[in-house]
Coordinates of C-alpha atoms in Angstrom, one line a residue:
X1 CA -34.2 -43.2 59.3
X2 CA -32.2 -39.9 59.7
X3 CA -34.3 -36.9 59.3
X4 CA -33.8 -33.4 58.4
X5 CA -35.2 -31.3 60.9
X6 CA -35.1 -28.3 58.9
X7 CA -37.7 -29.7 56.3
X8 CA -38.5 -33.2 57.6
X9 CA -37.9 -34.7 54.8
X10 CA -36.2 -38.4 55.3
X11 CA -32.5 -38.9 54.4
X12 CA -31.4 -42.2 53.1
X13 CA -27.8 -41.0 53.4
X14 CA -26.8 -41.4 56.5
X15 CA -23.3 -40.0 56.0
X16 CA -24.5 -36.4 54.4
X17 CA -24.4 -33.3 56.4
X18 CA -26.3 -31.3 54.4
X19 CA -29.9 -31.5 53.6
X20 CA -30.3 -32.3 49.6
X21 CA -34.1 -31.1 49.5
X22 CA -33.9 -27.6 51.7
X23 CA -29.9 -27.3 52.3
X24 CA -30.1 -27.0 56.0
X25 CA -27.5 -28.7 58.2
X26 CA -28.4 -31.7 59.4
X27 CA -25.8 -31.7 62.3
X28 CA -27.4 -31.5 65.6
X29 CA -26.8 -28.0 67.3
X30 CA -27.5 -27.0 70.6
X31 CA -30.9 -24.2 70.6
X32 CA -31.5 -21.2 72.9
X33 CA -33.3 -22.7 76.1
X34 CA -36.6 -21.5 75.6
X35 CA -37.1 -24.0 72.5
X36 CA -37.5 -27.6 72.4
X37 CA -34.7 -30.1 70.9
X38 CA -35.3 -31.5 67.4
X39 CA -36.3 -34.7 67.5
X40 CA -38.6 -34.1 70.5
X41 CA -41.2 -36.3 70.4
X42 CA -44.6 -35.2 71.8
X43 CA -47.9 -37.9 72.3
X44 CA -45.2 -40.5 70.8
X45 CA -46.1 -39.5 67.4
X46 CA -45.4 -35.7 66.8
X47 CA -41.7 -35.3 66.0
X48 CA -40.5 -31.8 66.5
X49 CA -38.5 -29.9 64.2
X50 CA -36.8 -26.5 64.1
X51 CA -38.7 -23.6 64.8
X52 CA -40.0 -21.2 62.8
X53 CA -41.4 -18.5 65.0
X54 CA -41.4 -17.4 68.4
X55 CA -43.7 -14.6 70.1
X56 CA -45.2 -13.8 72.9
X57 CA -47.3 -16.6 73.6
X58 CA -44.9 -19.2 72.7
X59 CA -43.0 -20.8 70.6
X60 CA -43.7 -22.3 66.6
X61 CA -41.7 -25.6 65.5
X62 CA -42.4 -27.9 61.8
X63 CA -42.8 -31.0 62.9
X64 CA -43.7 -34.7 61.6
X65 CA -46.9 -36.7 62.2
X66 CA -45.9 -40.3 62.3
X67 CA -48.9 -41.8 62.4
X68 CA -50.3 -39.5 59.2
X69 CA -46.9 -39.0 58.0
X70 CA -47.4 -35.5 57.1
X71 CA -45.9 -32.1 57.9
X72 CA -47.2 -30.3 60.0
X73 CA -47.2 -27.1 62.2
X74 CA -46.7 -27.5 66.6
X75 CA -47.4 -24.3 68.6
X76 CA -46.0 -24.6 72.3
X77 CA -47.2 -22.0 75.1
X78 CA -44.5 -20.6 76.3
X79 CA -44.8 -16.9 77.4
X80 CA -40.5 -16.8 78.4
X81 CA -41.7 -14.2 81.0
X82 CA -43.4 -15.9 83.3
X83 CA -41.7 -19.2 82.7
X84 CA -38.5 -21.1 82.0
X85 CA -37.2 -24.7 80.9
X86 CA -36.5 -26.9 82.9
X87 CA -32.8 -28.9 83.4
X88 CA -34.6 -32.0 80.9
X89 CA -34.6 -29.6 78.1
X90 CA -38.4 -30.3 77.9
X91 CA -40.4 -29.4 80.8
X92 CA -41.9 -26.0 80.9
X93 CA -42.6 -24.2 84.4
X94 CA -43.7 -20.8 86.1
X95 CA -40.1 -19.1 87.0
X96 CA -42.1 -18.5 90.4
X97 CA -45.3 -19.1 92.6
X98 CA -46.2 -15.7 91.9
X99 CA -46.3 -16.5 88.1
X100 CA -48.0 -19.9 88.4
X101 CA -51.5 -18.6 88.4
X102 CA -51.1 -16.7 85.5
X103 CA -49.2 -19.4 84.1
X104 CA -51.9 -21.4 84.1
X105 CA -55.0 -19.3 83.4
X106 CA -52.7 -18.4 80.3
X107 CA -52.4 -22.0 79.2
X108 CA -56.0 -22.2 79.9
X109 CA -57.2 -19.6 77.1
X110 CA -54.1 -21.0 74.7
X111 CA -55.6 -24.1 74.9
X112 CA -59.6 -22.4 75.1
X113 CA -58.3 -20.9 71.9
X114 CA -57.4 -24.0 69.5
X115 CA -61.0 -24.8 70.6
X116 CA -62.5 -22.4 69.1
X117 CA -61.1 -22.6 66.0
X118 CA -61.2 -26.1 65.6
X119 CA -65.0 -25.1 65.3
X120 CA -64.0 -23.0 62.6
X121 CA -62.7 -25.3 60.2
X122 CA -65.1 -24.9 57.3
X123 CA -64.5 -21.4 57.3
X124 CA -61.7 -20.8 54.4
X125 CA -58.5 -19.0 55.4
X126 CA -58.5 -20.6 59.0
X127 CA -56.3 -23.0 59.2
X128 CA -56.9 -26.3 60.1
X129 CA -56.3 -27.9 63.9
X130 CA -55.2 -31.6 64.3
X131 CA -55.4 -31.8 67.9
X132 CA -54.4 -30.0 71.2
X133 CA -52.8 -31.5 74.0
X134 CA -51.3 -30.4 77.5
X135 CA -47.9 -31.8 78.3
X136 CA -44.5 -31.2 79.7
X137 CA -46.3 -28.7 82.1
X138 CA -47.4 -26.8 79.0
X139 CA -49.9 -27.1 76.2
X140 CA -49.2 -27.7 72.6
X141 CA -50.7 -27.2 69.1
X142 CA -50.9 -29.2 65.7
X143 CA -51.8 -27.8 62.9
X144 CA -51.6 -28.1 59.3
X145 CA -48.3 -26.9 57.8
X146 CA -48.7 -24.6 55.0
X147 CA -46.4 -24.3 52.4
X148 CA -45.1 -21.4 51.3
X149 CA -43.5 -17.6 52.5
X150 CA -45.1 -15.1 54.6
X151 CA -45.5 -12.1 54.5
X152 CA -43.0 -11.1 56.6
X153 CA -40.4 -13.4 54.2
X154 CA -42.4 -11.6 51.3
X155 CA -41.6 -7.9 52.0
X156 CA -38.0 -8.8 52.7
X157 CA -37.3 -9.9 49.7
X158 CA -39.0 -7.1 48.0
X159 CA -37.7 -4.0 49.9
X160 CA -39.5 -4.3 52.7
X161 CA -42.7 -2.8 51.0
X162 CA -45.0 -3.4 48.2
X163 CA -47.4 -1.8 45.8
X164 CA -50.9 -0.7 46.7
X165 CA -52.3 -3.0 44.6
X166 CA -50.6 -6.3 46.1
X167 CA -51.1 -5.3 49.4
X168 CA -54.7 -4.2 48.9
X169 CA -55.2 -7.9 47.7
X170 CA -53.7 -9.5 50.8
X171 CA -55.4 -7.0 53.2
X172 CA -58.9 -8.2 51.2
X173 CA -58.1 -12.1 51.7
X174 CA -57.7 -11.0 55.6
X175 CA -60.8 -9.1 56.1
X176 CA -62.8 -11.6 54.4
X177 CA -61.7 -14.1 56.7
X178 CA -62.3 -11.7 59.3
X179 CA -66.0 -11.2 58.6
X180 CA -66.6 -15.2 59.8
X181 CA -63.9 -15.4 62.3
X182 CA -62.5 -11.9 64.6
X183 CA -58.8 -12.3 66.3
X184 CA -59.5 -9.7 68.9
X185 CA -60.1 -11.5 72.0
X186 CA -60.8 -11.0 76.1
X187 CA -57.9 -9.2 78.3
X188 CA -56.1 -12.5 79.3
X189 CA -55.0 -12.8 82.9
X190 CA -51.0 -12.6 81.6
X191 CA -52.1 -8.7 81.2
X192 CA -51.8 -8.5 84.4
X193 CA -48.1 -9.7 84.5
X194 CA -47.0 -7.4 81.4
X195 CA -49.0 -5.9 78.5
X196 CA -46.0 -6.3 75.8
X197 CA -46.8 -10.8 76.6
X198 CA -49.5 -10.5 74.5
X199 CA -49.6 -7.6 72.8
X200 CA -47.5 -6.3 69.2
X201 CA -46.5 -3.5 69.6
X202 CA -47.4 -0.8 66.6
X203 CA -50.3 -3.7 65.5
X204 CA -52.2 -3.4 68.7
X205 CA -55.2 -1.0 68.9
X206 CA -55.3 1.2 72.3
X207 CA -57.9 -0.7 74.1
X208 CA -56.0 -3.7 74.5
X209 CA -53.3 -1.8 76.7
X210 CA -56.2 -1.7 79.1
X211 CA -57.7 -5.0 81.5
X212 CA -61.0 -3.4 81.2
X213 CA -61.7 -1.5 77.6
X214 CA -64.2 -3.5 75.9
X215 CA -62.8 -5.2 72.3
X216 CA -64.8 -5.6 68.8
X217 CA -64.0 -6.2 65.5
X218 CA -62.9 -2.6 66.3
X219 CA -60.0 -4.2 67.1
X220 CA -59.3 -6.3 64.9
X221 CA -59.9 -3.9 62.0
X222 CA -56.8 -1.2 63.4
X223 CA -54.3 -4.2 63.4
X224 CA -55.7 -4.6 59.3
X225 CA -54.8 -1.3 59.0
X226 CA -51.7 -1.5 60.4
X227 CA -50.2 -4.2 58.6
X228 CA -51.6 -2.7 55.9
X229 CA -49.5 0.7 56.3
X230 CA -46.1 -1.7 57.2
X231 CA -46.9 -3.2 53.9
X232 CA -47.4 0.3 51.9
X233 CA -44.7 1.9 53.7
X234 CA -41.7 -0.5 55.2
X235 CA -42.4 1.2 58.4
X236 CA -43.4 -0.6 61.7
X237 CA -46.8 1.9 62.9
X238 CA -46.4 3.6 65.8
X239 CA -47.9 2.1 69.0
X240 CA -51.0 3.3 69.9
X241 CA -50.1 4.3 73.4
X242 CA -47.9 6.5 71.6
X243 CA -50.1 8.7 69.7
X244 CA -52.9 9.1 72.3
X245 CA -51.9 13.0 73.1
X246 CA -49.6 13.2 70.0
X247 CA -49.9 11.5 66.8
X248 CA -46.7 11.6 64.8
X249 CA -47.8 8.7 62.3
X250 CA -46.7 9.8 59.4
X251 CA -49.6 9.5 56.2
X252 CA -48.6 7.2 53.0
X253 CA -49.4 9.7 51.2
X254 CA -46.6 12.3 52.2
X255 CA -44.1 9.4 52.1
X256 CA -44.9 9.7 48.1
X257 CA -47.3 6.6 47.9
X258 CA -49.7 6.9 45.1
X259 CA -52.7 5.7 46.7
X260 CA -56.4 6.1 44.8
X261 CA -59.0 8.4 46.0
X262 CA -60.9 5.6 47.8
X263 CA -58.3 4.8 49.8

């Protein structure tokens, strides 16, 4: 049965061309090289979708469990600097022998990583991992697919900020998830390719521009604060290797944002 690979929904109509549950075309079209085709099938029971996020690390896709025929979320690891797709369309490999060591130790602590929070999955607000696999020379990631916008899909439709009170609700939700389960983790050996691989830029503290500063929840509590001032504001913070011998971060507060004494 013909699928929409926008939604994954299933499409009886053969003939249509547009998606009648999310309205996305449902016409093949070739996608940039660093992402899988939809209709990829990984472990012969994980159908790929579009993607819906790419980063440093890799690359996010919806996909369809046909075995629990649910929707659900596929990370790939697939840092485009150090690595590139091969003729098939599928296989992933270092661009060069000088990258395949930190190709690997990469996909090492991607894969170390859905480890640990499968562990985690009684903890509420982390999401839940189906499996982990390596495959096509890279590793891969199902999760559960949550419904729903982001943040990021939140604040553009609302003009590109919010109210201290909504965003002091969100940023509450994150640190109480934060109390069981920190984000910050371990220089990664794809530091020593390029810091920007791993790192976002305005959300990461200044210790994790350096291989050998020691992290804490430190470090996870200065990217809080910094999504917190994107939401308050609309502006992206400055990176922190910016403002070590001059910090031009401009306060809330003379941007004419109300915020209460506590704050």
């Amino acid at each position: 049965m013909k699928r929409c690979y926008g939604c994954m929904q299933p499409i009886e109509n053969e003939k249509l061309h547009t998606c009648p549950h999310c309205g996305a075309s449902l016409d093949l079209e070739a996608v940039p090289p660093q992402f899988l085709q939809p209709g990829t099938v990984l472990q012969n029971k994980f159908i790929v979708g579009k993607a819906i996020g790419s980063g440093g690390f890799g690359n996010t896709y919806i996909g369809w469990n046909e075995t629990l025929l649910c929707k659900v979320a596929i990370k790939e690891f697939y840092p485009g600097q150090i690595c590139e797709r091969d003729s098939d369309g599928i296989t992933v490999r270092p661009k060069d022998a000088k990258s395949a060591h930190h190709f690997r130790a990469g996909l090492q602590s991607f894969l170390e990583e859905a480890r640990s929070v499968a562990n985690l999955q009684d903890i509420k607000g982390v999401v839940a991992i189906y499996t982990f696999f390596e495959q096509n020379g890279t590793g891969y990631i199902v999760m559960e697919y949550l419904e729903g916008m982001d943040v990021k899909s939140i604040l553009k439709q609302s003009g590109n900020k919010k109210d201290y009170e909504w965003c002091r609700r969100v940023i509450l939700t994150v640190l109480h998830t934060l109390k069981d389960f920190g984000a910050a983790k371990h220089a990664s050996e794809l530091a020593n390719i390029r810091t920007e691989i791993v790192l976002k830029q305005g959300y990461a503290p200044i210790e994790q521009y350096s291989k050998t500063a020691p992290q804490g929840p430190y470090t996870d509590l200065y990217a809080v604060a910094a999504l917190f001032y994107r939401m308050l504001t609309g502006m992206k913070p400055i990176p922190a290797n910016n403002r070590v011998n001059e910090d031009s971060l401009i306060p809330p507060s003379s941007m004419g944002i109300e915020l209460p004494e506590q704050a």
